[in-house]
CSV table of C-alpha atoms in Angstrom, one decimal:
chain,number,residue,atom,x,y,z
A,1,UNK,CA,161.0,77.3,150.3
A,2,UNK,CA,161.9,78.8,153.7
A,3,UNK,CA,165.3,78.2,155.1
A,4,UNK,CA,163.8,76.0,157.9
A,5,UNK,CA,162.0,73.8,155.4
A,6,UNK,CA,165.1,73.6,153.3
A,7,UNK,CA,167.4,72.5,156.2
A,8,UNK,CA,164.9,69.9,157.4
A,9,UNK,CA,164.4,68.5,153.9
A,10,UNK,CA,168.1,68.3,153.3
A,11,UNK,CA,168.7,66.6,156.6
A,12,UNK,CA,166.1,64.0,155.7
A,13,UNK,CA,167.5,63.5,152.2
A,14,UNK,CA,171.0,63.1,153.5
A,15,UNK,CA,169.8,60.5,156.0
A,16,UNK,CA,167.9,58.8,153.2
A,17,UNK,CA,171.0,58.7,151.0
A,18,UNK,CA,173.0,57.2,153.9
A,19,UNK,CA,170.3,54.5,154.3
A,20,UNK,CA,170.1,53.8,150.6
A,21,UNK,CA,173.9,53.5,150.1
A,22,UNK,CA,174.9,51.7,153.3
A,23,UNK,CA,177.7,49.4,152.4
A,24,UNK,CA,179.2,47.6,155.3
A,25,UNK,CA,177.3,47.5,158.6
A,26,UNK,CA,173.7,47.1,159.4
A,27,UNK,CA,174.2,49.5,162.3
A,28,UNK,CA,174.9,52.4,160.0
A,29,UNK,CA,171.6,51.7,158.2
A,30,UNK,CA,169.8,51.9,161.5
A,31,UNK,CA,171.7,55.1,162.4
A,32,UNK,CA,170.6,56.8,159.2
A,33,UNK,CA,167.0,55.7,159.8
A,34,UNK,CA,167.2,57.4,163.2
A,35,UNK,CA,168.7,60.5,161.6
A,36,UNK,CA,165.7,60.6,159.2
A,37,UNK,CA,163.2,60.2,162.1
A,38,UNK,CA,165.0,63.0,164.0
A,39,UNK,CA,164.8,65.4,161.1
A,40,UNK,CA,161.0,64.6,160.8
A,41,UNK,CA,160.7,65.2,164.6
A,42,UNK,CA,162.3,68.6,164.3
A,43,UNK,CA,160.1,69.5,161.4
A,44,UNK,CA,157.0,68.5,163.3
A,45,UNK,CA,158.2,70.5,166.3
A,46,UNK,CA,158.7,73.6,164.2
A,47,UNK,CA,155.4,73.0,162.5
A,48,UNK,CA,153.3,74.3,165.4
A,49,UNK,CA,155.5,77.5,165.5
A,50,UNK,CA,154.9,77.9,161.8
A,51,UNK,CA,151.2,77.7,162.2
A,52,UNK,CA,151.1,79.7,165.5
A,53,UNK,CA,148.8,77.0,166.6
A,54,UNK,CA,149.1,75.2,169.9
A,55,UNK,CA,147.0,72.3,168.9
A,56,UNK,CA,149.8,70.5,167.0
A,57,UNK,CA,152.2,70.6,169.9
A,58,UNK,CA,151.7,67.0,170.9
A,59,UNK,CA,152.3,65.5,167.5
A,60,UNK,CA,156.1,65.5,167.8
A,61,UNK,CA,155.8,63.4,170.9
A,62,UNK,CA,153.5,60.9,169.2
A,63,UNK,CA,155.9,60.7,166.3
A,64,UNK,CA,158.8,60.2,168.7
A,65,UNK,CA,157.1,57.4,170.5
A,66,UNK,CA,156.6,55.5,167.3
A,67,UNK,CA,160.1,56.1,166.0
A,68,UNK,CA,161.5,55.0,169.3
A,69,UNK,CA,159.5,51.7,169.0
A,70,UNK,CA,160.8,51.3,165.5
A,71,UNK,CA,164.4,51.9,166.6
A,72,UNK,CA,164.1,49.4,169.3
A,73,UNK,CA,162.7,46.8,166.9
A,74,UNK,CA,165.6,47.6,164.6
A,75,UNK,CA,168.1,47.1,167.4
A,76,UNK,CA,166.4,43.8,168.4
A,77,UNK,CA,166.8,42.6,164.8
A,78,UNK,CA,170.4,43.7,164.9
A,79,UNK,CA,171.0,41.5,167.9
A,80,UNK,CA,169.1,38.7,166.3
A,81,UNK,CA,171.2,39.0,163.2
A,82,UNK,CA,174.4,39.0,165.2
A,83,UNK,CA,173.2,35.9,166.9
A,84,UNK,CA,172.3,33.9,163.8
A,85,UNK,CA,174.9,35.3,161.3
A,86,UNK,CA,177.7,36.1,163.7
A,87,UNK,CA,178.2,39.7,162.6
A,88,UNK,CA,176.2,42.6,161.4
A,89,UNK,CA,178.1,43.0,158.1
A,90,UNK,CA,175.8,43.1,155.2
A,91,UNK,CA,177.9,40.7,153.1
A,92,UNK,CA,176.9,37.9,155.5
A,93,UNK,CA,173.1,38.5,154.8
A,94,UNK,CA,173.3,36.3,151.7
A,95,UNK,CA,171.3,33.2,152.6
A,96,UNK,CA,168.2,34.1,150.6
A,97,UNK,CA,169.7,34.6,147.2
A,98,UNK,CA,168.0,33.2,144.2
B,1,UNK,CA,154.4,30.8,170.3
B,2,UNK,CA,152.7,31.8,173.5
B,3,UNK,CA,149.0,32.1,172.6
B,4,UNK,CA,148.7,35.4,174.4
B,5,UNK,CA,151.6,36.9,172.4
B,6,UNK,CA,150.2,35.5,169.2
B,7,UNK,CA,146.8,37.0,169.8
B,8,UNK,CA,148.3,40.3,170.8
B,9,UNK,CA,150.3,40.4,167.5
B,10,UNK,CA,147.4,39.4,165.3
B,11,UNK,CA,145.1,42.0,167.0
B,12,UNK,CA,147.8,44.6,166.5
B,13,UNK,CA,147.9,43.7,162.8
B,14,UNK,CA,144.2,44.3,162.6
B,15,UNK,CA,144.5,47.5,164.6
B,16,UNK,CA,147.2,48.9,162.3
B,17,UNK,CA,145.3,48.3,159.1
B,18,UNK,CA,142.0,49.6,160.6
B,19,UNK,CA,143.7,52.7,161.9
B,20,UNK,CA,145.0,53.5,158.4
B,21,UNK,CA,141.6,52.8,156.8
B,22,UNK,CA,139.8,55.1,159.3
B,23,UNK,CA,142.3,58.0,159.2
B,24,UNK,CA,142.0,61.3,157.3
B,25,UNK,CA,145.2,62.8,158.8
B,26,UNK,CA,148.5,61.7,157.4
B,27,UNK,CA,150.1,61.3,160.8
B,28,UNK,CA,147.5,58.8,161.9
B,29,UNK,CA,147.8,56.9,158.7
B,30,UNK,CA,151.6,56.7,159.2
B,31,UNK,CA,151.0,55.4,162.7
B,32,UNK,CA,148.8,52.6,161.4
B,33,UNK,CA,151.4,51.6,158.9
B,34,UNK,CA,154.1,51.6,161.7
B,35,UNK,CA,151.9,49.4,163.9
B,36,UNK,CA,151.5,47.0,161.1
B,37,UNK,CA,155.2,46.7,160.5
B,38,UNK,CA,156.0,46.4,164.2
B,39,UNK,CA,153.3,43.7,164.7
B,40,UNK,CA,154.5,41.5,161.9
B,41,UNK,CA,158.2,41.6,162.8
B,42,UNK,CA,157.9,39.1,165.7
B,43,UNK,CA,155.7,36.9,163.6
B,44,UNK,CA,158.3,36.7,160.9
B,45,UNK,CA,161.2,36.1,163.3
B,46,UNK,CA,159.5,33.7,165.6
B,47,UNK,CA,161.4,30.6,164.4
B,48,UNK,CA,164.9,32.2,165.0
B,49,UNK,CA,166.1,30.5,161.9
B,50,UNK,CA,168.9,32.4,160.2
B,51,UNK,CA,166.9,32.8,157.0
B,52,UNK,CA,163.9,34.0,158.9
B,53,UNK,CA,165.9,36.6,160.8
B,54,UNK,CA,167.6,37.8,157.6
B,55,UNK,CA,164.2,38.1,155.9
B,56,UNK,CA,162.8,40.0,158.9
B,57,UNK,CA,165.8,42.4,158.9
B,58,UNK,CA,165.4,43.2,155.2
B,59,UNK,CA,161.6,43.6,155.6
B,60,UNK,CA,162.1,45.9,158.5
B,61,UNK,CA,164.6,48.2,156.7
B,62,UNK,CA,162.5,48.6,153.6
B,63,UNK,CA,159.2,49.2,155.4
B,64,UNK,CA,160.8,51.7,157.8
B,65,UNK,CA,162.3,53.6,154.9
B,66,UNK,CA,159.0,53.7,153.1
B,67,UNK,CA,157.1,54.8,156.2
B,68,UNK,CA,159.6,57.6,156.8
B,69,UNK,CA,159.3,58.7,153.2
B,70,UNK,CA,155.5,58.8,153.5
B,71,UNK,CA,155.8,61.0,156.6
B,72,UNK,CA,158.3,63.2,154.8
B,73,UNK,CA,156.1,63.6,151.7
B,74,UNK,CA,153.1,64.5,153.9
B,75,UNK,CA,155.3,66.9,155.9
B,76,UNK,CA,156.4,68.6,152.7
B,77,UNK,CA,152.8,68.9,151.6
B,78,UNK,CA,151.9,70.4,155.0
B,79,UNK,CA,154.7,73.0,154.8
B,80,UNK,CA,153.5,74.0,151.3
B,81,UNK,CA,149.7,73.9,151.8
B,82,UNK,CA,149.2,74.2,155.6
B,83,UNK,CA,147.1,71.1,156.1
B,84,UNK,CA,147.5,67.3,156.6
B,85,UNK,CA,144.4,65.9,154.9
B,86,UNK,CA,144.9,62.7,153.0
B,87,UNK,CA,142.3,63.6,150.4
B,88,UNK,CA,143.6,67.1,150.0
B,89,UNK,CA,147.1,66.4,148.9
B,90,UNK,CA,147.4,68.0,145.5
B,91,UNK,CA,150.9,69.2,145.2
B,92,UNK,CA,153.0,67.4,142.6
B,93,UNK,CA,156.3,66.9,144.4
B,94,UNK,CA,154.8,65.4,147.6
B,95,UNK,CA,152.4,63.3,145.5
B,96,UNK,CA,155.3,61.9,143.5
B,97,UNK,CA,157.4,61.2,146.6
B,98,UNK,CA,154.4,59.5,148.2
B,99,UNK,CA,153.9,57.3,145.1
B,100,UNK,CA,157.5,56.2,145.3
B,101,UNK,CA,157.2,55.5,149.0
B,102,UNK,CA,154.1,53.4,148.5
B,103,UNK,CA,155.8,51.6,145.6
B,104,UNK,CA,158.6,50.6,148.0
B,105,UNK,CA,156.2,49.6,150.7
B,106,UNK,CA,154.1,47.4,148.4
B,107,UNK,CA,157.0,45.8,146.5
B,108,UNK,CA,156.3,47.2,143.1
B,109,UNK,CA,159.0,47.3,140.4
B,110,UNK,CA,161.5,49.0,140.3
B,111,UNK,CA,161.5,48.8,144.1
B,112,UNK,CA,160.6,45.1,144.3
B,113,UNK,CA,164.0,43.6,145.0
B,114,UNK,CA,163.3,42.9,148.6
B,115,UNK,CA,160.1,41.0,148.1
B,116,UNK,CA,161.2,37.6,146.7
B,117,UNK,CA,164.0,37.2,149.3
B,118,UNK,CA,161.8,38.3,152.2
B,119,UNK,CA,159.0,36.0,151.2
B,120,UNK,CA,161.4,33.1,150.8
B,121,UNK,CA,162.6,33.4,154.4
B,122,UNK,CA,159.1,33.1,155.9
B,123,UNK,CA,157.0,30.1,156.7
B,124,UNK,CA,153.8,29.8,154.6
B,125,UNK,CA,151.3,31.3,157.1
B,126,UNK,CA,153.3,34.4,157.7
B,127,UNK,CA,154.0,34.6,154.0
B,128,UNK,CA,150.3,34.6,153.4
B,129,UNK,CA,149.7,37.4,155.9
B,130,UNK,CA,152.5,39.4,154.4
B,131,UNK,CA,151.2,38.9,150.8
B,132,UNK,CA,147.6,39.7,151.5
B,133,UNK,CA,147.0,41.7,154.7
B,134,UNK,CA,150.0,44.0,154.5
B,135,UNK,CA,148.9,45.2,151.0
B,136,UNK,CA,145.6,46.5,152.2
B,137,UNK,CA,146.7,49.6,154.1
B,138,UNK,CA,149.1,51.1,151.5
B,139,UNK,CA,146.6,50.6,148.7
B,140,UNK,CA,143.9,52.2,150.8
B,141,UNK,CA,146.1,55.2,151.0
B,142,UNK,CA,147.0,55.2,147.3
B,143,UNK,CA,143.3,55.2,146.2
B,144,UNK,CA,142.5,58.2,148.3
B,145,UNK,CA,145.1,60.6,146.9
B,146,UNK,CA,143.4,63.0,144.5
B,147,UNK,CA,145.7,63.8,141.6
B,148,UNK,CA,148.0,61.0,141.0
B,149,UNK,CA,150.6,61.3,138.3
B,150,UNK,CA,149.2,58.8,135.8
B,151,UNK,CA,152.3,58.6,133.6
B,152,UNK,CA,154.4,57.5,136.6
B,153,UNK,CA,151.8,55.0,137.7
B,154,UNK,CA,151.4,53.5,134.2
B,155,UNK,CA,155.2,53.2,134.0
B,156,UNK,CA,155.4,51.5,137.4
B,157,UNK,CA,152.4,49.2,136.5
B,158,UNK,CA,153.9,48.0,133.2
B,159,UNK,CA,157.4,47.5,134.7
B,160,UNK,CA,155.8,45.5,137.5
B,161,UNK,CA,153.9,43.2,135.3
B,162,UNK,CA,156.9,42.6,133.1
B,163,UNK,CA,159.3,42.1,136.1
B,164,UNK,CA,156.7,39.8,137.8
B,165,UNK,CA,156.5,37.8,134.6
B,166,UNK,CA,160.1,37.5,133.7
B,167,UNK,CA,161.4,37.2,137.3
B,168,UNK,CA,159.2,34.2,138.1
B,169,UNK,CA,160.3,32.2,135.1
B,170,UNK,CA,163.5,31.0,136.6
B,171,UNK,CA,162.3,30.0,140.0
B,172,UNK,CA,161.8,26.6,141.5
B,173,UNK,CA,161.1,27.8,145.1
B,174,UNK,CA,157.4,28.3,145.4
B,175,UNK,CA,157.5,31.2,147.7
B,176,UNK,CA,159.6,33.2,145.3
B,177,UNK,CA,157.1,32.3,142.5
B,178,UNK,CA,154.3,33.7,144.7
B,179,UNK,CA,156.4,36.8,145.3
B,180,UNK,CA,156.8,37.5,141.6
B,181,UNK,CA,153.1,36.7,141.1
B,182,UNK,CA,152.4,39.3,143.8
B,183,UNK,CA,154.6,41.9,142.0
B,184,UNK,CA,152.7,41.2,138.7
B,185,UNK,CA,149.2,41.5,140.2
B,186,UNK,CA,150.1,44.6,142.1
B,187,UNK,CA,151.3,46.0,138.7
B,188,UNK,CA,147.9,45.4,137.3
B,189,UNK,CA,146.3,47.1,140.3
B,190,UNK,CA,148.5,50.2,139.9
B,191,UNK,CA,147.8,50.5,136.2
B,192,UNK,CA,144.3,51.5,136.8
B,193,UNK,CA,144.4,53.5,140.0
B,194,UNK,CA,144.5,56.9,138.5
B,195,UNK,CA,141.5,56.2,136.2
B,196,UNK,CA,139.1,54.1,138.2
B,197,UNK,CA,140.1,53.3,141.8
B,198,UNK,CA,137.2,50.9,142.3
B,199,UNK,CA,138.8,48.5,139.8
B,200,UNK,CA,142.0,48.7,141.9
B,201,UNK,CA,140.1,47.5,144.9
B,202,UNK,CA,138.3,44.8,142.9
B,203,UNK,CA,141.7,43.6,141.6
B,204,UNK,CA,143.1,43.6,145.1
B,205,UNK,CA,140.2,41.6,146.5
B,206,UNK,CA,140.5,39.0,143.7
B,207,UNK,CA,144.2,38.8,144.2
B,208,UNK,CA,143.8,38.3,148.0
B,209,UNK,CA,141.3,35.5,147.3
B,210,UNK,CA,143.5,33.7,144.8
B,211,UNK,CA,146.7,34.1,146.8
B,212,UNK,CA,144.9,32.8,149.9
B,213,UNK,CA,143.8,29.7,148.0
B,214,UNK,CA,147.3,29.1,146.7
B,215,UNK,CA,149.1,29.5,150.0
B,216,UNK,CA,146.6,27.3,151.9
B,217,UNK,CA,147.0,24.6,149.2
B,218,UNK,CA,150.8,24.8,149.7
B,219,UNK,CA,150.3,24.6,153.4
B,220,UNK,CA,148.2,21.5,153.3
B,221,UNK,CA,150.7,19.8,150.9
B,222,UNK,CA,153.6,21.2,153.0
B,223,UNK,CA,155.4,21.8,149.8
B,224,UNK,CA,157.9,24.6,149.4
B,225,UNK,CA,159.5,23.8,146.0
B,226,UNK,CA,158.4,22.4,142.8
B,227,UNK,CA,159.8,18.9,143.4
B,228,UNK,CA,157.8,18.5,146.5
B,229,UNK,CA,154.7,19.9,144.7
B,230,UNK,CA,155.2,17.3,142.0
B,231,UNK,CA,155.1,14.4,144.5
B,232,UNK,CA,152.2,15.7,146.5
B,233,UNK,CA,149.5,14.3,144.2
B,234,UNK,CA,149.3,11.2,146.4
B,235,UNK,CA,148.5,13.1,149.5
B,236,UNK,CA,145.3,14.9,148.5
B,237,UNK,CA,143.9,13.8,145.1
B,238,UNK,CA,140.9,16.2,145.1
B,239,UNK,CA,143.1,19.2,145.9
B,240,UNK,CA,145.5,18.1,143.2
B,241,UNK,CA,142.6,18.3,140.7
B,242,UNK,CA,141.6,21.7,142.0
B,243,UNK,CA,145.0,23.4,142.1
B,244,UNK,CA,145.3,23.9,138.4
B,245,UNK,CA,142.0,25.9,138.7
B,246,UNK,CA,143.6,28.2,141.2
B,247,UNK,CA,146.8,28.6,139.1
B,248,UNK,CA,144.9,29.3,135.9
B,249,UNK,CA,142.7,31.8,137.9
B,250,UNK,CA,146.0,33.5,139.0
B,251,UNK,CA,147.0,33.5,135.3
B,252,UNK,CA,143.8,35.3,134.5
B,253,UNK,CA,142.1,32.9,132.2
B,254,UNK,CA,138.3,32.9,131.6
B,255,UNK,CA,136.0,31.3,132.8
B,256,UNK,CA,137.7,31.6,136.2
B,257,UNK,CA,137.3,34.6,138.4
B,258,UNK,CA,140.9,35.8,137.9
B,259,UNK,CA,139.8,36.9,134.4
B,260,UNK,CA,137.4,39.5,135.9
B,261,UNK,CA,140.0,42.1,137.1
B,262,UNK,CA,142.1,41.8,134.0
B,263,UNK,CA,139.2,42.1,131.7
B,264,UNK,CA,137.8,45.2,133.4
B,265,UNK,CA,141.2,46.8,133.6
B,266,UNK,CA,141.8,46.3,129.9
B,267,UNK,CA,138.4,47.7,129.1
B,268,UNK,CA,139.0,50.8,131.3
B,269,UNK,CA,142.4,51.4,129.7
B,270,UNK,CA,140.9,51.2,126.3
B,271,UNK,CA,138.2,53.6,127.2
B,272,UNK,CA,140.9,56.0,128.5
B,273,UNK,CA,142.6,55.9,125.0
B,274,UNK,CA,145.6,53.8,126.1
B,275,UNK,CA,145.4,50.8,123.7
B,276,UNK,CA,149.2,50.4,123.6
B,277,UNK,CA,149.4,50.2,127.5
B,278,UNK,CA,146.6,47.6,127.5
B,279,UNK,CA,148.4,45.5,124.8
B,280,UNK,CA,151.7,45.5,126.7
B,281,UNK,CA,150.0,44.6,130.0
B,282,UNK,CA,148.0,41.8,128.3
B,283,UNK,CA,151.2,40.4,126.7
B,284,UNK,CA,153.1,40.5,129.9
B,285,UNK,CA,150.4,38.5,131.6
B,286,UNK,CA,151.4,35.7,129.3
B,287,UNK,CA,154.8,35.4,131.0
B,288,UNK,CA,153.2,34.9,134.4
B,289,UNK,CA,150.8,32.4,132.8
B,290,UNK,CA,153.8,30.3,131.7
B,291,UNK,CA,155.0,29.7,135.2
B,292,UNK,CA,151.6,29.1,136.5
B,293,UNK,CA,151.1,26.5,133.8
B,294,UNK,CA,154.5,25.0,134.7
B,295,UNK,CA,153.3,24.6,138.3
B,296,UNK,CA,150.0,23.0,137.3
B,297,UNK,CA,151.9,20.6,134.9
B,298,UNK,CA,154.2,19.6,137.7
B,299,UNK,CA,151.5,19.0,140.1
B,300,UNK,CA,148.5,17.6,138.3
B,301,UNK,CA,149.1,17.0,134.6
B,302,UNK,CA,152.2,14.9,134.6
B,303,UNK,CA,153.4,12.2,137.0
B,304,UNK,CA,156.8,13.1,138.4
B,305,UNK,CA,159.7,10.8,137.7
B,306,UNK,CA,160.6,10.9,141.4
B,307,UNK,CA,158.7,8.3,143.3
B,308,UNK,CA,157.2,8.8,146.7
B,309,UNK,CA,158.9,6.7,149.3
B,310,UNK,CA,156.0,4.2,149.6
B,311,UNK,CA,154.0,3.2,146.6
B,312,UNK,CA,151.0,4.9,148.0
B,313,UNK,CA,151.4,6.9,151.2
B,314,UNK,CA,148.8,6.8,153.9
B,315,UNK,CA,146.3,9.6,153.5
B,316,UNK,CA,146.1,10.6,157.1
B,317,UNK,CA,143.6,13.0,158.3
B,318,UNK,CA,145.3,16.4,158.8
B,319,UNK,CA,144.6,18.7,161.7
B,320,UNK,CA,144.4,21.7,159.4
B,321,UNK,CA,141.1,23.4,159.1
B,322,UNK,CA,140.0,23.0,155.5
B,323,UNK,CA,137.0,25.3,155.5
B,324,UNK,CA,138.9,28.5,154.5
B,325,UNK,CA,140.6,26.6,151.7
B,326,UNK,CA,137.4,25.1,150.3
B,327,UNK,CA,135.6,28.5,150.4
B,328,UNK,CA,138.4,30.3,148.8
B,329,UNK,CA,138.8,27.7,146.0
B,330,UNK,CA,135.1,27.9,145.2
B,331,UNK,CA,135.4,31.7,145.0
B,332,UNK,CA,138.5,31.7,142.9
B,333,UNK,CA,137.0,29.4,140.3
B,334,UNK,CA,133.4,30.4,140.1
B,335,UNK,CA,133.0,34.1,140.7
B,336,UNK,CA,133.1,35.3,137.1
B,337,UNK,CA,129.3,35.3,136.4
B,338,UNK,CA,128.9,37.6,139.3
B,339,UNK,CA,130.8,40.4,137.6
B,340,UNK,CA,127.8,42.7,137.1
B,341,UNK,CA,126.8,42.4,140.8
B,342,UNK,CA,130.4,43.1,141.9
B,343,UNK,CA,130.6,46.1,139.6
B,344,UNK,CA,127.5,47.6,141.0
B,345,UNK,CA,129.0,47.8,144.5
């Protein structure tokens, strides 16, 4: 595994752990999601250098467009949660329990 | 909702699934999955009710995580092998990561914890779309991957059927019952995907048919929990007589069409020298059958001690279109003799 591959993979896995273990705020989960997407963006950008092929140069931009849409949807849901539940703390998201 | 916005969202849902179906590059498949997630989020949160918003937030977080994991698995495969083809993904680590990501996306055990709560927060139409349409794209990806780890998939499948059975036993809310039924049926689909992927697609189509019938029945009766279901016999007597057929078809009893996927899956598992797996799967289907039977008892076989407000309510003509419901009930009850024809596809 090349050092580049290792650093990108470890960045993604750190973000994934942060998303999986988020304890207090919804915003921290969204931040970790953004961190994961950022590591994937860097990996895709380095991918075309890895291949010495110029054809893949646009794929990071496409990926960034989609992850930006996803981030904005997440933030809109954060605002909606703050409106309905009063806070973004995860303890208050308990209306749907069995 | 504004009809223009509604048509835009529904067309985007169609676009996302079609894009994933038609793609041979992992990036495009990921984009289709993202479009699906983004399109259903406003549909889920349209009522601005606290429960709907909470369900939407939980759905968004799980689906976004799963999509990022899918992209990471395909990226890892690309770094190792140098290409992005969906059907050329044969490294074990990316394939395992991908299986786990698709498990989270579909709501298979042990990653199923979000599904009952999310389905509970939705209204019945959006719940129907989430249970049926949103399962198509991830399963289309799963059947295309070449060497799946069959041990992992059998483990996931058996755990899902058991969790779907045991989890649904203690529920009174019908949407949670349908969520656990979805987990169990997806478990059956996953059991067989590494051996005969045609049977996975057959099981998926039968599941979509039966779930559509059930959700449309609940929508006509406007019943969200078992007490309401128990007093809905007065509204639509014919539907009350037909609902046990839908429920027993969901339970997988012959001569209804729900028996077809279970029978063929058990046969294929036995052919693959896995009789213990087949036995455990068949026994766990009994658990789901128990709560389907409980629902049909409550609705049609016993009269509820609660009385309806009037002695016999007016059976007013509803505005809902009943043609989809009648077609899907006919198909869920009577498709079993067509098994050879369906197998030949």
